[in-house]
Amino acid sequence: MLNIGWFSTGRDKAARQLLQTVQDSIRSGDINGEISFVFSNREPGESKESDMFFELVQSYNIRLVCLSHKEFKTTKNQNEWRIKYDREVNKKIKSVACDVCVLAGYMLIVSEELCKRHDMINLHPAPPGGPAGSWQPVLWALIDSKADAAGTMMHVVTPELDKGPVVSYCLFSIKGAPFAEYWRKDDRDTLFQLIRQHELAREFPLITFTLRSLSRGEVSIKEQKVIDAQGRPISGYDLTKQVDEKVKKILK
């Protein structure tokens, strides 16, 4: 059984929906695992949205661990305060069984203190080898380069932002229908919105399929390296087919 640590700021409805989606997959037996704890960098009373998230966590009887990062921001040196903060986070979660940690709407960049002690995975809205950064510049970079495909991936969290080994990914063409006419018209704004729509529809399925694959031993993380069921190093587990089947109805 896969023991999952869940890191989320819990700042919006999407954070709750993602937790619900994964918890439903666990309860149905699709994911052979459990969420051992949920960690948040906010504490009760800091935000109405986060409080709603905490209520959801507690309704599942999942252990909730909170530590506000605000009191640690006593210096402008972000690397310095984040290291101190993550040391305290480690103290709070060290006694809880955890095979992999998922960054699920966690709004802090983790330091080496965390990602070198735990196998952590994060969603990035680009195909393997694609642009780094948040989703907006990623999509504009794909359009600027006239890329053939977009996608999303789960990668191992390392000190180098968005550069960790790829755990899983899914791809989709952005050159055929319904994208082709907007390339012809050079309608960049519509292309941007359309690519985002198709990428966003794949995020939740990719996360759940990745956790399912990890729980079944189809893919594993060993010493921050990704390996297949035979123990061979791979450059990412292609879940395109499974994700496409899941999103067909969403994108009709």
CSV table of C-alpha atoms in Angstrom, one decimal:
chain,number,residue,atom,x,y,z
A,1,MET,CA,0.0,0.0,0.0
A,2,LEU,CA,1.2,3.5,-0.9
A,3,ASN,CA,1.4,5.9,1.9
A,4,ILE,CA,0.9,9.4,0.5
A,5,GLY,CA,1.9,12.7,2.1
A,6,TRP,CA,-0.3,15.6,0.7
A,7,PHE,CA,1.1,19.2,0.7
A,8,SER,CA,-1.4,21.9,-0.1
A,9,THR,CA,-2.0,25.5,0.9
A,10,GLY,CA,-5.7,24.8,0.4
A,11,ARG,CA,-6.2,28.2,-1.1
A,12,ASP,CA,-9.2,27.5,-3.4
A,13,LYS,CA,-11.9,25.2,-4.6
A,14,ALA,CA,-9.5,23.4,-6.9
A,15,ALA,CA,-7.5,22.3,-3.9
A,16,ARG,CA,-10.6,20.7,-2.4
A,17,GLN,CA,-11.6,19.1,-5.7
A,18,LEU,CA,-8.3,17.5,-6.2
A,19,LEU,CA,-8.2,16.0,-2.7
A,20,GLN,CA,-11.8,14.7,-3.2
A,21,THR,CA,-10.8,13.2,-6.6
A,22,VAL,CA,-7.8,11.3,-5.2
A,23,GLN,CA,-9.7,10.3,-2.0
A,24,ASP,CA,-12.5,8.9,-4.2
A,25,SER,CA,-10.0,6.8,-6.1
A,26,ILE,CA,-8.5,5.5,-2.9
A,27,ARG,CA,-11.9,4.5,-1.5
A,28,SER,CA,-12.9,2.8,-4.8
A,29,GLY,CA,-9.7,0.7,-4.7
A,30,ASP,CA,-8.3,2.3,-7.9
A,31,ILE,CA,-5.4,3.6,-5.9
A,32,ASN,CA,-4.0,1.1,-3.5
A,33,GLY,CA,-2.9,3.5,-0.8
A,34,GLU,CA,-4.0,6.1,1.7
A,35,ILE,CA,-3.2,9.7,2.4
A,36,SER,CA,-1.2,9.5,5.6
A,37,PHE,CA,-1.3,13.2,6.3
A,38,VAL,CA,-2.1,16.6,4.8
A,39,PHE,CA,0.3,19.4,5.4
A,40,SER,CA,-0.5,23.1,4.9
A,41,ASN,CA,1.6,26.2,5.2
A,42,ARG,CA,-1.5,28.0,6.6
A,43,GLU,CA,-3.2,27.5,10.0
A,44,PRO,CA,-6.8,27.6,10.9
A,45,GLY,CA,-8.2,31.1,10.9
A,46,GLU,CA,-5.8,32.5,8.3
A,47,SER,CA,-8.1,32.1,5.3
A,48,LYS,CA,-11.8,31.2,4.8
A,49,GLU,CA,-10.8,29.0,1.8
A,50,SER,CA,-8.1,27.1,3.7
A,51,ASP,CA,-10.5,26.6,6.6
A,52,MET,CA,-12.9,24.9,4.2
A,53,PHE,CA,-10.1,22.8,2.9
A,54,PHE,CA,-9.2,21.8,6.5
A,55,GLU,CA,-12.8,20.8,7.2
A,56,LEU,CA,-12.7,18.5,4.2
A,57,VAL,CA,-9.5,16.9,5.4
A,58,GLN,CA,-10.9,16.3,8.8
A,59,SER,CA,-14.1,14.9,7.3
A,60,TYR,CA,-11.9,12.1,5.8
A,61,ASN,CA,-10.2,11.5,9.2
A,62,ILE,CA,-6.9,12.3,7.7
A,63,ARG,CA,-4.2,13.7,9.9
A,64,LEU,CA,-3.9,17.4,9.4
A,65,VAL,CA,-0.5,19.1,10.1
A,66,CYS,CA,-0.3,22.9,9.8
A,67,LEU,CA,2.5,25.4,10.2
A,68,SER,CA,2.1,29.0,9.0
A,69,HIS,CA,5.1,30.2,7.1
A,70,LYS,CA,4.4,33.9,7.9
A,71,GLU,CA,6.4,34.0,11.2
A,72,PHE,CA,9.4,32.6,9.4
A,73,LYS,CA,9.5,35.5,6.8
A,74,THR,CA,11.7,37.7,9.0
A,75,THR,CA,14.3,38.2,6.3
A,76,LYS,CA,14.2,39.2,2.7
A,77,ASN,CA,16.5,36.2,1.9
A,78,GLN,CA,13.9,33.7,0.8
A,79,ASN,CA,16.3,30.8,0.6
A,80,GLU,CA,17.3,31.4,4.3
A,81,TRP,CA,13.8,31.5,5.8
A,82,ARG,CA,12.6,28.6,3.6
A,83,ILE,CA,15.4,26.4,4.9
A,84,LYS,CA,14.5,27.2,8.5
A,85,TYR,CA,10.8,26.7,7.8
A,86,ASP,CA,11.3,23.4,6.0
A,87,ARG,CA,13.4,22.1,8.9
A,88,GLU,CA,10.4,22.7,11.2
A,89,VAL,CA,8.1,21.0,8.6
A,90,ASN,CA,10.4,17.9,8.7
A,91,LYS,CA,10.1,17.8,12.5
A,92,LYS,CA,6.3,17.8,12.2
A,93,ILE,CA,6.0,15.0,9.7
A,94,LYS,CA,9.0,12.8,10.4
A,95,SER,CA,7.0,10.3,12.5
A,96,VAL,CA,4.3,9.7,9.9
A,97,ALA,CA,4.7,6.9,7.3
A,98,CYS,CA,5.1,8.3,3.9
A,99,ASP,CA,6.3,6.7,0.6
A,100,VAL,CA,5.7,9.8,-1.6
A,101,CYS,CA,4.7,13.4,-1.1
A,102,VAL,CA,2.4,15.1,-3.6
A,103,LEU,CA,2.6,18.9,-4.0
A,104,ALA,CA,-1.1,19.6,-4.7
A,105,GLY,CA,-1.6,23.4,-4.8
A,106,TYR,CA,1.3,24.0,-2.4
A,107,MET,CA,2.2,27.6,-2.8
A,108,LEU,CA,5.7,27.6,-1.5
A,109,ILE,CA,8.9,26.5,-3.3
A,110,VAL,CA,10.4,23.7,-1.2
A,111,SER,CA,14.0,23.8,-0.2
A,112,GLU,CA,16.6,21.0,-0.1
A,113,GLU,CA,15.6,20.3,3.5
A,114,LEU,CA,12.4,18.7,2.2
A,115,CYS,CA,13.0,17.4,-1.2
A,116,LYS,CA,16.3,15.6,-0.3
A,117,ARG,CA,14.6,13.8,2.7
A,118,HIS,CA,11.4,12.8,0.9
A,119,ASP,CA,10.4,11.6,-2.5
A,120,MET,CA,8.2,14.5,-3.6
A,121,ILE,CA,6.3,14.9,-6.9
A,122,ASN,CA,4.8,17.9,-8.5
A,123,LEU,CA,2.6,18.7,-11.5
A,124,HIS,CA,4.1,20.8,-14.3
A,125,PRO,CA,1.9,22.0,-17.2
A,126,ALA,CA,4.3,21.2,-20.0
A,127,PRO,CA,5.5,18.1,-21.8
A,128,PRO,CA,8.8,16.5,-20.9
A,129,GLY,CA,11.6,18.7,-22.0
A,130,GLY,CA,9.2,21.6,-22.4
A,131,PRO,CA,9.4,25.1,-20.9
A,132,ALA,CA,9.8,25.7,-17.2
A,133,GLY,CA,7.8,28.2,-15.1
A,134,SER,CA,4.1,28.7,-14.4
A,135,TRP,CA,1.4,27.8,-16.8
A,136,GLN,CA,1.0,31.1,-18.5
A,137,PRO,CA,4.6,31.6,-19.8
A,138,VAL,CA,4.7,27.8,-20.6
A,139,LEU,CA,1.8,28.1,-22.9
A,140,TRP,CA,3.1,31.3,-24.6
A,141,ALA,CA,6.5,29.6,-25.1
A,142,LEU,CA,4.8,26.6,-26.8
A,143,ILE,CA,2.9,29.0,-29.1
A,144,ASP,CA,6.0,31.1,-29.8
A,145,SER,CA,7.9,28.0,-30.8
A,146,LYS,CA,5.0,26.6,-32.9
A,147,ALA,CA,5.3,23.4,-30.9
A,148,ASP,CA,3.6,20.3,-32.3
A,149,ALA,CA,2.4,19.1,-28.9
A,150,ALA,CA,1.5,20.3,-25.4
A,151,GLY,CA,0.9,18.2,-22.3
A,152,THR,CA,1.5,17.9,-18.6
A,153,MET,CA,3.8,15.9,-16.4
A,154,MET,CA,4.5,14.8,-12.9
A,155,HIS,CA,8.2,15.2,-11.9
A,156,VAL,CA,10.4,14.5,-8.9
A,157,VAL,CA,10.9,17.7,-6.9
A,158,THR,CA,14.6,18.8,-6.8
A,159,PRO,CA,16.3,22.0,-5.7
A,160,GLU,CA,16.3,23.0,-9.4
A,161,LEU,CA,12.8,24.3,-10.2
A,162,ASP,CA,10.8,22.2,-12.7
A,163,LYS,CA,13.9,20.2,-13.7
A,164,GLY,CA,13.5,17.0,-11.7
A,165,PRO,CA,13.2,13.5,-13.4
A,166,VAL,CA,9.9,12.9,-15.1
A,167,VAL,CA,7.7,10.4,-13.3
A,168,SER,CA,4.7,10.4,-15.7
A,169,TYR,CA,3.3,12.5,-18.5
A,170,CYS,CA,0.6,12.8,-21.1
A,171,LEU,CA,0.7,14.6,-24.5
A,172,PHE,CA,-1.8,16.0,-27.0
A,173,SER,CA,-1.3,17.4,-30.4
A,174,ILE,CA,-2.0,21.1,-30.9
A,175,LYS,CA,-1.7,21.1,-34.7
A,176,GLY,CA,-4.9,19.3,-35.8
A,177,ALA,CA,-8.5,20.0,-34.9
A,178,PRO,CA,-9.6,22.1,-33.1
A,179,PHE,CA,-6.3,24.1,-33.1
A,180,ALA,CA,-5.5,24.2,-36.8
A,181,GLU,CA,-7.8,27.0,-37.8
A,182,TYR,CA,-6.4,29.3,-35.1
A,183,TRP,CA,-2.8,28.7,-36.2
A,184,ARG,CA,-3.9,29.7,-39.7
A,185,LYS,CA,-5.6,32.8,-38.4
A,186,ASP,CA,-2.6,33.5,-36.1
A,187,ASP,CA,-5.2,34.0,-33.4
A,188,ARG,CA,-2.8,33.6,-30.5
A,189,ASP,CA,-5.3,34.5,-27.7
A,190,THR,CA,-7.7,31.8,-28.7
A,191,LEU,CA,-4.9,29.3,-29.1
A,192,PHE,CA,-3.7,30.1,-25.6
A,193,GLN,CA,-7.2,29.6,-24.2
A,194,LEU,CA,-7.8,26.4,-26.1
A,195,ILE,CA,-4.5,24.8,-25.2
A,196,ARG,CA,-5.1,25.7,-21.5
A,197,GLN,CA,-8.5,24.1,-21.7
A,198,HIS,CA,-7.1,20.9,-23.0
A,199,GLU,CA,-4.1,20.9,-20.6
A,200,LEU,CA,-6.2,21.7,-17.6
A,201,ALA,CA,-8.7,18.8,-18.3
A,202,ARG,CA,-5.7,16.4,-18.1
A,203,GLU,CA,-4.3,17.6,-14.8
A,204,PHE,CA,-6.5,15.7,-12.3
A,205,PRO,CA,-6.5,12.4,-14.4
A,206,LEU,CA,-2.7,12.5,-14.7
A,207,ILE,CA,-2.3,12.9,-10.9
A,208,THR,CA,-4.7,10.1,-10.1
A,209,PHE,CA,-3.3,7.7,-12.7
A,210,THR,CA,0.2,8.5,-11.5
A,211,LEU,CA,-0.7,7.6,-7.9
A,212,ARG,CA,-2.4,4.5,-9.2
A,213,SER,CA,0.7,3.5,-11.1
A,214,LEU,CA,2.9,4.1,-8.1
A,215,SER,CA,0.6,2.1,-5.8
A,216,ARG,CA,0.7,-0.8,-8.3
A,217,GLY,CA,4.5,-0.8,-8.7
A,218,GLU,CA,4.2,0.0,-12.5
A,219,VAL,CA,6.6,2.9,-11.8
A,220,SER,CA,8.7,3.8,-8.8
A,221,ILE,CA,11.1,6.4,-7.4
A,222,LYS,CA,14.4,5.2,-6.0
A,223,GLU,CA,17.0,7.7,-4.8
A,224,GLN,CA,15.3,10.4,-7.0
A,225,LYS,CA,15.5,8.2,-10.0
A,226,VAL,CA,12.4,6.9,-11.9
A,227,ILE,CA,12.2,3.1,-12.7
A,228,ASP,CA,9.7,0.8,-14.3
A,229,ALA,CA,8.3,-2.4,-12.9
A,230,GLN,CA,11.4,-4.3,-13.9
A,231,GLY,CA,13.7,-1.9,-12.1
A,232,ARG,CA,15.0,-0.3,-15.2
A,233,PRO,CA,15.5,3.5,-15.3
A,234,ILE,CA,13.0,5.3,-17.5
A,235,SER,CA,12.5,8.9,-18.7
A,236,GLY,CA,8.9,9.0,-17.6
A,237,TYR,CA,5.8,6.7,-17.7
A,238,ASP,CA,3.6,7.6,-20.7
A,239,LEU,CA,0.0,7.8,-19.5
A,240,THR,CA,-1.4,9.5,-22.6
A,241,LYS,CA,-3.8,6.8,-23.6
A,242,GLN,CA,-5.3,6.4,-20.1
A,243,VAL,CA,-5.7,10.2,-19.7
A,244,ASP,CA,-7.2,10.6,-23.1
A,245,GLU,CA,-9.9,8.0,-22.4
A,246,LYS,CA,-10.7,9.9,-19.2
A,247,VAL,CA,-11.0,13.3,-20.7
A,248,LYS,CA,-13.0,12.4,-23.9
A,249,LYS,CA,-16.4,13.3,-22.3
A,250,ILE,CA,-15.0,16.5,-20.7
A,251,LEU,CA,-13.8,18.0,-24.0
A,252,LYS,CA,-16.8,17.1,-26.2
